[in-house]
mmCIF file of N, CA and C in Angstrom:
data_model
loop_
_atom_site.group_PDB
_atom_site.id
_atom_site.type_symbol
_atom_site.label_atom_id
_atom_site.label_comp_id
_atom_site.label_asym_id
_atom_site.label_seq_id
_atom_site.Cartn_x
_atom_site.Cartn_y
_atom_site.Cartn_z
ATOM 1 N N THR A 67 0.805 -1.201 0.000
ATOM 2 C CA THR A 67 0.000 0.000 0.000
ATOM 3 C C THR A 67 0.847 1.262 0.000
ATOM 4 N N GLY A 68 2.107 1.141 0.283
ATOM 5 C CA GLY A 68 2.963 2.310 0.374
ATOM 6 C C GLY A 68 2.873 2.971 1.741
ATOM 7 N N GLN A 69 1.970 2.502 2.583
ATOM 8 C CA GLN A 69 1.775 3.096 3.909
ATOM 9 C C GLN A 69 2.457 2.295 5.015
ATOM 10 N N GLY A 70 2.917 1.106 4.711
ATOM 11 C CA GLY A 70 3.499 0.272 5.753
ATOM 12 C C GLY A 70 2.421 -0.423 6.557
ATOM 13 N N SER A 71 2.834 -1.159 7.525
ATOM 14 C CA SER A 71 1.904 -1.906 8.359
ATOM 15 C C SER A 71 2.198 -1.622 9.829
ATOM 16 N N PRO A 72 1.164 -1.433 10.619
ATOM 17 C CA PRO A 72 1.386 -1.269 12.060
ATOM 18 C C PRO A 72 2.048 -2.499 12.685
ATOM 19 N N LEU A 73 1.881 -3.656 12.048
ATOM 20 C CA LEU A 73 2.520 -4.870 12.564
ATOM 21 C C LEU A 73 4.043 -4.784 12.497
ATOM 22 N N ALA A 74 4.552 -3.923 11.639
ATOM 23 C CA ALA A 74 6.006 -3.745 11.556
ATOM 24 C C ALA A 74 6.570 -3.199 12.859
ATOM 25 N N LEU A 75 5.734 -2.527 13.632
ATOM 26 C CA LEU A 75 6.182 -2.033 14.936
ATOM 27 C C LEU A 75 6.511 -3.181 15.884
ATOM 28 N N ILE A 76 5.779 -4.284 15.749
ATOM 29 C CA ILE A 76 6.085 -5.475 16.555
ATOM 30 C C ILE A 76 7.469 -5.989 16.186
ATOM 31 N N VAL A 77 7.733 -6.104 14.895
ATOM 32 C CA VAL A 77 9.029 -6.586 14.414
ATOM 33 C C VAL A 77 10.137 -5.633 14.844
ATOM 34 N N CYS A 78 9.839 -4.363 14.875
ATOM 35 C CA CYS A 78 10.834 -3.346 15.183
ATOM 36 C C CYS A 78 11.172 -3.295 16.670
ATOM 37 N N PHE A 79 10.176 -3.298 17.528
ATOM 38 C CA PHE A 79 10.423 -2.994 18.933
ATOM 39 C C PHE A 79 10.576 -4.198 19.857
ATOM 40 N N ILE A 80 9.774 -5.216 19.703
ATOM 41 C CA ILE A 80 9.808 -6.330 20.653
ATOM 42 C C ILE A 80 11.161 -7.041 20.672
ATOM 43 N N PRO A 81 11.722 -7.441 19.518
ATOM 44 C CA PRO A 81 13.031 -8.102 19.588
ATOM 45 C C PRO A 81 14.110 -7.213 20.191
ATOM 46 N N ARG A 82 14.092 -5.923 19.878
ATOM 47 C CA ARG A 82 15.122 -5.020 20.395
ATOM 48 C C ARG A 82 14.980 -4.821 21.892
ATOM 49 N N ALA A 83 13.751 -4.825 22.395
ATOM 50 C CA ALA A 83 13.551 -4.723 23.838
ATOM 51 C C ALA A 83 14.051 -5.978 24.542
ATOM 52 N N LEU A 84 13.818 -7.123 23.923
ATOM 53 C CA LEU A 84 14.250 -8.385 24.519
ATOM 54 C C LEU A 84 15.764 -8.572 24.476
ATOM 55 N N VAL A 85 16.447 -7.861 23.577
ATOM 56 C CA VAL A 85 17.901 -7.976 23.475
ATOM 57 C C VAL A 85 18.570 -7.525 24.771
ATOM 58 N N GLY A 86 17.962 -6.623 25.498
ATOM 59 C CA GLY A 86 18.519 -6.214 26.780
ATOM 60 C C GLY A 86 18.110 -7.124 27.920
ATOM 61 N N ILE A 87 16.966 -7.745 27.781
ATOM 62 C CA ILE A 87 16.411 -8.546 28.873
ATOM 63 C C ILE A 87 16.993 -9.960 28.898
ATOM 64 N N THR A 88 16.993 -10.633 27.756
ATOM 65 C CA THR A 88 17.434 -12.039 27.747
ATOM 66 C C THR A 88 18.918 -12.210 28.116
ATOM 67 N N PRO A 89 19.832 -11.360 27.647
ATOM 68 C CA PRO A 89 21.226 -11.524 28.091
ATOM 69 C C PRO A 89 21.397 -11.250 29.587
ATOM 70 N N TYR A 90 20.636 -10.300 30.111
ATOM 71 C CA TYR A 90 20.726 -10.000 31.543
ATOM 72 C C TYR A 90 20.364 -11.235 32.367
ATOM 73 N N PHE A 91 19.223 -11.836 32.054
ATOM 74 C CA PHE A 91 18.802 -12.998 32.825
ATOM 75 C C PHE A 91 19.711 -14.202 32.574
ATOM 76 N N THR A 92 20.216 -14.326 31.366
ATOM 77 C CA THR A 92 21.171 -15.396 31.082
ATOM 78 C C THR A 92 22.431 -15.225 31.919
ATOM 79 N N TYR A 93 22.972 -14.017 31.920
ATOM 80 C CA TYR A 93 24.189 -13.735 32.692
ATOM 81 C C TYR A 93 23.948 -13.960 34.178
ATOM 82 N N THR A 94 22.829 -13.457 34.690
ATOM 83 C CA THR A 94 22.510 -13.618 36.115
ATOM 84 C C THR A 94 22.374 -15.095 36.480
ATOM 85 N N PHE A 95 21.701 -15.848 35.641
ATOM 86 C CA PHE A 95 21.531 -17.287 35.886
ATOM 87 C C PHE A 95 22.870 -18.013 35.871
ATOM 88 N N LEU A 96 23.686 -17.732 34.859
ATOM 89 C CA LEU A 96 24.983 -18.417 34.758
ATOM 90 C C LEU A 96 25.922 -18.024 35.886
ATOM 91 N N LYS A 97 25.857 -16.786 36.352
ATOM 92 C CA LYS A 97 26.692 -16.350 37.475
ATOM 93 C C LYS A 97 26.314 -17.094 38.745
ATOM 94 N N LYS A 98 25.027 -17.355 38.932
ATOM 95 C CA LYS A 98 24.592 -18.111 40.113
ATOM 96 C C LYS A 98 25.118 -19.536 40.064
ATOM 97 N N ILE A 99 25.134 -20.108 38.888
ATOM 98 C CA ILE A 99 25.583 -21.493 38.735
ATOM 99 C C ILE A 99 27.098 -21.604 38.864
ATOM 100 N N THR A 100 27.823 -20.702 38.188
ATOM 101 C CA THR A 100 29.284 -20.836 38.108
ATOM 102 C C THR A 100 30.036 -19.997 39.119
ATOM 103 N N GLY A 101 29.384 -19.046 39.746
ATOM 104 C CA GLY A 101 30.086 -18.121 40.628
ATOM 105 C C GLY A 101 30.957 -17.201 39.787
ATOM 106 N N ASN A 102 32.029 -16.712 40.355
ATOM 107 C CA ASN A 102 32.920 -15.821 39.619
ATOM 108 C C ASN A 102 33.980 -16.576 38.831
ATOM 109 N N LYS A 103 33.979 -17.895 38.917
ATOM 110 C CA LYS A 103 35.023 -18.694 38.275
ATOM 111 C C LYS A 103 34.970 -18.625 36.755
ATOM 112 N N LEU A 104 33.791 -18.611 36.186
ATOM 113 C CA LEU A 104 33.648 -18.681 34.736
ATOM 114 C C LEU A 104 32.944 -17.448 34.182
ATOM 115 N N ASP A 105 33.405 -16.273 34.587
ATOM 116 C CA ASP A 105 32.765 -15.041 34.135
ATOM 117 C C ASP A 105 32.877 -14.880 32.623
ATOM 118 N N VAL A 106 33.981 -15.314 32.047
ATOM 119 C CA VAL A 106 34.144 -15.227 30.588
ATOM 120 C C VAL A 106 33.065 -16.051 29.890
ATOM 121 N N LEU A 107 32.795 -17.226 30.402
ATOM 122 C CA LEU A 107 31.748 -18.076 29.828
ATOM 123 C C LEU A 107 30.376 -17.422 29.963
ATOM 124 N N SER A 108 30.085 -16.882 31.130
ATOM 125 C CA SER A 108 28.794 -16.231 31.358
ATOM 126 C C SER A 108 28.595 -15.058 30.406
ATOM 127 N N LEU A 109 29.637 -14.251 30.226
ATOM 128 C CA LEU A 109 29.550 -13.103 29.324
ATOM 129 C C LEU A 109 29.421 -13.543 27.870
ATOM 130 N N THR A 110 30.184 -14.553 27.479
ATOM 131 C CA THR A 110 30.137 -15.036 26.100
ATOM 132 C C THR A 110 28.761 -15.587 25.757
ATOM 133 N N VAL A 111 28.234 -16.429 26.624
ATOM 134 C CA VAL A 111 26.914 -17.010 26.383
ATOM 135 C C VAL A 111 25.843 -15.925 26.373
ATOM 136 N N SER A 112 25.966 -14.941 27.236
ATOM 137 C CA SER A 112 24.994 -13.837 27.267
ATOM 138 C C SER A 112 25.025 -13.039 25.970
ATOM 139 N N GLY A 113 26.209 -12.808 25.428
ATOM 140 C CA GLY A 113 26.316 -12.119 24.145
ATOM 141 C C GLY A 113 25.676 -12.916 23.021
ATOM 142 N N ILE A 114 25.903 -14.216 23.041
ATOM 143 C CA ILE A 114 25.303 -15.098 22.037
ATOM 144 C C ILE A 114 23.782 -15.083 22.151
ATOM 145 N N VAL A 115 23.278 -15.171 23.369
ATOM 146 C CA VAL A 115 21.828 -15.172 23.590
ATOM 147 C C VAL A 115 21.206 -13.856 23.127
ATOM 148 N N GLY A 116 21.860 -12.735 23.409
ATOM 149 C CA GLY A 116 21.335 -11.441 22.978
ATOM 150 C C GLY A 116 21.230 -11.342 21.473
ATOM 151 N N SER A 117 22.275 -11.765 20.796
ATOM 152 C CA SER A 117 22.275 -11.719 19.339
ATOM 153 C C SER A 117 21.215 -12.646 18.752
ATOM 154 N N LEU A 118 21.150 -13.851 19.256
ATOM 155 C CA LEU A 118 20.159 -14.806 18.742
ATOM 156 C C LEU A 118 18.730 -14.382 19.064
ATOM 157 N N THR A 119 18.539 -13.699 20.187
ATOM 158 C CA THR A 119 17.208 -13.184 20.521
ATOM 159 C C THR A 119 16.717 -12.270 19.411
ATOM 160 N N ASN A 120 17.559 -11.334 19.016
ATOM 161 C CA ASN A 120 17.168 -10.400 17.962
ATOM 162 C C ASN A 120 16.919 -11.137 16.646
ATOM 163 N N THR A 121 17.866 -11.943 16.226
ATOM 164 C CA THR A 121 17.759 -12.625 14.934
ATOM 165 C C THR A 121 16.539 -13.535 14.876
ATOM 166 N N LEU A 122 16.371 -14.369 15.886
ATOM 167 C CA LEU A 122 15.269 -15.331 15.863
ATOM 168 C C LEU A 122 13.907 -14.652 15.929
ATOM 169 N N PHE A 123 13.765 -13.661 16.788
ATOM 170 C CA PHE A 123 12.471 -12.981 16.878
ATOM 171 C C PHE A 123 12.154 -12.195 15.615
ATOM 172 N N VAL A 124 13.117 -11.448 15.090
ATOM 173 C CA VAL A 124 12.856 -10.663 13.885
ATOM 174 C C VAL A 124 12.468 -11.578 12.727
ATOM 175 N N MET A 125 13.254 -12.607 12.484
ATOM 176 C CA MET A 125 12.984 -13.475 11.341
ATOM 177 C C MET A 125 11.667 -14.244 11.503
ATOM 178 N N HIS A 126 11.361 -14.672 12.709
ATOM 179 C CA HIS A 126 10.104 -15.394 12.908
ATOM 180 C C HIS A 126 8.898 -14.456 12.862
ATOM 181 N N PHE A 127 9.031 -13.249 13.377
ATOM 182 C CA PHE A 127 7.939 -12.279 13.236
ATOM 183 C C PHE A 127 7.698 -11.965 11.762
ATOM 184 N N ILE A 128 8.763 -11.808 10.995
ATOM 185 C CA ILE A 128 8.600 -11.576 9.554
ATOM 186 C C ILE A 128 7.849 -12.744 8.929
ATOM 187 N N PHE A 129 8.244 -13.950 9.298
ATOM 188 C CA PHE A 129 7.580 -15.130 8.727
ATOM 189 C C PHE A 129 6.103 -15.169 9.102
ATOM 190 N N PHE A 130 5.783 -14.988 10.367
ATOM 191 C CA PHE A 130 4.398 -15.133 10.796
ATOM 192 C C PHE A 130 3.523 -13.933 10.441
ATOM 193 N N LEU A 131 4.089 -12.746 10.394
ATOM 194 C CA LEU A 131 3.277 -11.548 10.151
ATOM 195 C C LEU A 131 3.252 -11.109 8.692
ATOM 196 N N PHE A 132 4.324 -11.402 7.962
ATOM 197 C CA PHE A 132 4.444 -10.889 6.595
ATOM 198 C C PHE A 132 4.835 -11.976 5.596
ATOM 199 N N LYS A 133 4.376 -13.179 5.826
ATOM 200 C CA LYS A 133 4.776 -14.326 5.009
ATOM 201 C C LYS A 133 4.575 -14.090 3.515
ATOM 202 N N GLU A 134 3.385 -13.727 3.135
ATOM 203 C CA GLU A 134 3.083 -13.583 1.709
ATOM 204 C C GLU A 134 3.872 -12.436 1.081
ATOM 205 N N ALA A 135 3.929 -11.308 1.758
ATOM 206 C CA ALA A 135 4.648 -10.147 1.211
ATOM 207 C C ALA A 135 6.147 -10.428 1.118
ATOM 208 N N TYR A 136 6.703 -11.071 2.136
ATOM 209 C CA TYR A 136 8.133 -11.372 2.136
ATOM 210 C C TYR A 136 8.466 -12.401 1.048
ATOM 211 N N ALA A 137 7.592 -13.383 0.872
ATOM 212 C CA ALA A 137 7.808 -14.388 -0.171
ATOM 213 C C ALA A 137 7.761 -13.741 -1.550
ATOM 214 N N ALA A 138 6.788 -12.859 -1.756
ATOM 215 C CA ALA A 138 6.668 -12.190 -3.052
ATOM 216 C C ALA A 138 7.870 -11.300 -3.324
ATOM 217 N N THR A 139 8.309 -10.569 -2.334
ATOM 218 C CA THR A 139 9.466 -9.683 -2.490
ATOM 219 C C THR A 139 10.743 -10.468 -2.734
ATOM 220 N N SER A 140 10.867 -11.616 -2.078
ATOM 221 C CA SER A 140 12.064 -12.440 -2.225
ATOM 222 C C SER A 140 12.037 -13.306 -3.470
ATOM 223 N N GLY A 141 10.872 -13.431 -4.086
ATOM 224 C CA GLY A 141 10.746 -14.287 -5.253
ATOM 225 C C GLY A 141 10.784 -15.761 -4.899
ATOM 226 N N VAL A 142 10.256 -16.087 -3.727
ATOM 227 C CA VAL A 142 10.267 -17.459 -3.223
ATOM 228 C C VAL A 142 8.825 -17.911 -3.040
ATOM 229 N N ALA A 143 8.568 -19.180 -3.311
ATOM 230 C CA ALA A 143 7.237 -19.732 -3.059
ATOM 231 C C ALA A 143 6.952 -19.690 -1.561
ATOM 232 N N THR A 144 5.726 -19.411 -1.200
ATOM 233 C CA THR A 144 5.359 -19.302 0.211
ATOM 234 C C THR A 144 5.691 -20.582 0.973
ATOM 235 N N GLY A 145 5.503 -21.723 0.338
ATOM 236 C CA GLY A 145 5.795 -22.999 0.992
ATOM 237 C C GLY A 145 7.269 -23.202 1.294
ATOM 238 N N ALA A 146 8.138 -22.558 0.537
ATOM 239 C CA ALA A 146 9.580 -22.701 0.741
ATOM 240 C C ALA A 146 10.164 -21.580 1.588
ATOM 241 N N LEU A 147 9.332 -20.640 1.989
ATOM 242 C CA LEU A 147 9.839 -19.455 2.681
ATOM 243 C C LEU A 147 10.515 -19.777 3.999
ATOM 244 N N TYR A 148 9.958 -20.705 4.762
ATOM 245 C CA TYR A 148 10.568 -21.004 6.071
ATOM 246 C C TYR A 148 11.983 -21.547 5.905
ATOM 247 N N ASN A 149 12.210 -22.339 4.869
ATOM 248 C CA ASN A 149 13.563 -22.831 4.615
ATOM 249 C C ASN A 149 14.513 -21.684 4.263
ATOM 250 N N VAL A 150 14.018 -20.704 3.546
ATOM 251 C CA VAL A 150 14.821 -19.523 3.224
ATOM 252 C C VAL A 150 15.166 -18.770 4.504
ATOM 253 N N ILE A 151 14.192 -18.609 5.376
ATOM 254 C CA ILE A 151 14.419 -17.903 6.636
ATOM 255 C C ILE A 151 15.408 -18.674 7.501
ATOM 256 N N LEU A 152 15.291 -19.989 7.547
ATOM 257 C CA LEU A 152 16.272 -20.783 8.300
ATOM 258 C C LEU A 152 17.671 -20.636 7.706
ATOM 259 N N GLY A 153 17.739 -20.536 6.385
ATOM 260 C CA GLY A 153 19.035 -20.307 5.735
ATOM 261 C C GLY A 153 19.634 -18.966 6.114
ATOM 262 N N ILE A 154 18.799 -17.945 6.196
ATOM 263 C CA ILE A 154 19.269 -16.620 6.614
ATOM 264 C C ILE A 154 19.761 -16.670 8.053
ATOM 265 N N ILE A 155 19.010 -17.341 8.902
ATOM 266 C CA ILE A 155 19.417 -17.476 10.309
ATOM 267 C C ILE A 155 20.757 -18.197 10.402
ATOM 268 N N ALA A 156 20.912 -19.270 9.645
ATOM 269 C CA ALA A 156 22.165 -20.027 9.694
ATOM 270 C C ALA A 156 23.328 -19.230 9.106
ATOM 271 N N ALA A 157 23.108 -18.605 7.967
ATOM 272 C CA ALA A 157 24.199 -17.910 7.281
ATOM 273 C C ALA A 157 24.600 -16.610 7.968
ATOM 274 N N ASN A 158 23.633 -15.882 8.497
ATOM 275 C CA ASN A 158 23.924 -14.584 9.102
ATOM 276 C C ASN A 158 23.859 -14.606 10.622
ATOM 277 N N GLY A 159 22.835 -15.253 11.158
ATOM 278 C CA GLY A 159 22.598 -15.204 12.602
ATOM 279 C C GLY A 159 23.631 -15.933 13.427
ATOM 280 N N ILE A 160 24.060 -17.096 12.977
ATOM 281 C CA ILE A 160 25.017 -17.866 13.771
ATOM 282 C C ILE A 160 26.392 -17.191 13.804
ATOM 283 N N PRO A 161 26.959 -16.768 12.670
ATOM 284 C CA PRO A 161 28.240 -16.048 12.760
ATOM 285 C C PRO A 161 28.128 -14.747 13.566
ATOM 286 N N GLU A 162 27.007 -14.063 13.429
ATOM 287 C CA GLU A 162 26.789 -12.836 14.207
ATOM 288 C C GLU A 162 26.752 -13.145 15.704
ATOM 289 N N ALA A 163 26.108 -14.233 16.081
ATOM 290 C CA ALA A 163 26.023 -14.609 17.488
ATOM 291 C C ALA A 163 27.401 -14.963 18.047
ATOM 292 N N ILE A 164 28.197 -15.671 17.267
ATOM 293 C CA ILE A 164 29.552 -16.014 17.713
ATOM 294 C C ILE A 164 30.378 -14.746 17.903
ATOM 295 N N ALA A 165 30.293 -13.839 16.936
ATOM 296 C CA ALA A 165 31.015 -12.571 17.057
ATOM 297 C C ALA A 165 30.530 -11.784 18.271
ATOM 298 N N ALA A 166 29.232 -11.772 18.505
ATOM 299 C CA ALA A 166 28.676 -11.048 19.653
ATOM 300 C C ALA A 166 29.184 -11.629 20.968
ATOM 301 N N GLY A 167 29.280 -12.944 21.044
ATOM 302 C CA GLY A 167 29.801 -13.572 22.253
ATOM 303 C C GLY A 167 31.245 -13.193 22.517
ATOM 304 N N VAL A 168 32.067 -13.234 21.482
ATOM 305 C CA VAL A 168 33.487 -12.893 21.628
ATOM 306 C C VAL A 168 33.643 -11.412 21.980
ATOM 307 N N ILE A 169 32.917 -10.567 21.281
ATOM 308 C CA ILE A 169 33.023 -9.118 21.523
ATOM 309 C C ILE A 169 32.502 -8.760 22.913
ATOM 310 N N THR A 170 31.402 -9.370 23.333
ATOM 311 C CA THR A 170 30.857 -9.091 24.664
ATOM 312 C C THR A 170 31.871 -9.407 25.745
ATOM 313 N N ALA A 171 32.462 -10.585 25.680
ATOM 314 C CA ALA A 171 33.469 -10.948 26.682
ATOM 315 C C ALA A 171 34.690 -10.044 26.562
ATOM 316 N N GLY A 172 35.106 -9.757 25.341
ATOM 317 C CA GLY A 172 36.291 -8.932 25.124
ATOM 318 C C GLY A 172 36.142 -7.510 25.626
ATOM 319 N N ILE A 173 34.933 -6.993 25.628
ATOM 320 C CA ILE A 173 34.704 -5.634 26.121
ATOM 321 C C ILE A 173 34.376 -5.626 27.614
ATOM 322 N N CYS A 174 33.553 -6.557 28.052
ATOM 323 C CA CYS A 174 33.072 -6.523 29.433
ATOM 324 C C CYS A 174 34.134 -6.916 30.460
ATOM 325 N N ILE A 175 35.006 -7.841 30.131
ATOM 326 C CA ILE A 175 36.041 -8.246 31.089
ATOM 327 C C ILE A 175 36.932 -7.058 31.462
ATOM 328 N N PRO A 176 37.510 -6.324 30.495
ATOM 329 C CA PRO A 176 38.318 -5.156 30.878
ATOM 330 C C PRO A 176 37.509 -4.087 31.625
ATOM 331 N N LEU A 177 36.251 -3.883 31.231
ATOM 332 C CA LEU A 177 35.423 -2.897 31.928
ATOM 333 C C LEU A 177 35.177 -3.311 33.388
ATOM 334 N N LYS A 178 34.931 -4.577 33.601
ATOM 335 C CA LYS A 178 34.727 -5.068 34.964
ATOM 336 C C LYS A 178 36.014 -4.948 35.786
ATOM 337 N N MET A 179 37.154 -5.220 35.140
ATOM 338 C CA MET A 179 38.434 -5.100 35.847
ATOM 339 C C MET A 179 38.712 -3.636 36.198
ATOM 340 N N ALA A 180 38.392 -2.729 35.295
ATOM 341 C CA ALA A 180 38.585 -1.300 35.566
ATOM 342 C C ALA A 180 37.681 -0.843 36.699
ATOM 343 N N LYS A 181 36.474 -1.358 36.723
ATOM 344 C CA LYS A 181 35.544 -0.999 37.782
ATOM 345 C C LYS A 181 36.044 -1.501 39.145
ATOM 346 N N ILE A 182 36.580 -2.703 39.165
ATOM 347 C CA ILE A 182 37.108 -3.260 40.405
ATOM 348 C C ILE A 182 38.307 -2.452 40.898
ATOM 349 N N ASN A 183 39.162 -2.044 39.990
ATOM 350 C CA ASN A 183 40.367 -1.299 40.352
ATOM 351 C C ASN A 183 40.071 0.116 40.817
ATOM 352 N N ASN A 184 38.920 0.648 40.460
ATOM 353 C CA ASN A 184 38.546 1.992 40.923
ATOM 354 C C ASN A 184 37.823 1.849 42.208
#
């Protein structure tokens, strides 16, 4: 229609809001289990969870809310669309999640050490 869809607001805001929530609870849970011994692991997994939260929610919301439009735009049959979305998740989401885990630990460990030293 050229006007967009109000449902796009769901795709836009909900995954991004959860990106802050799911890593927090993941980190808190892992810290309780491991204590301070495996902080690198807790941070890495939290970074991975945050990245995957965004990717999985966005791609699945697109599939469930805009299946026909996304299939038409992509030039893919509607029946094959979920496989295309899984391919996008695998090709883009998994490497992004790995990078997010490494970067999260790489940034947060020095910041935590600086905070302790102050």
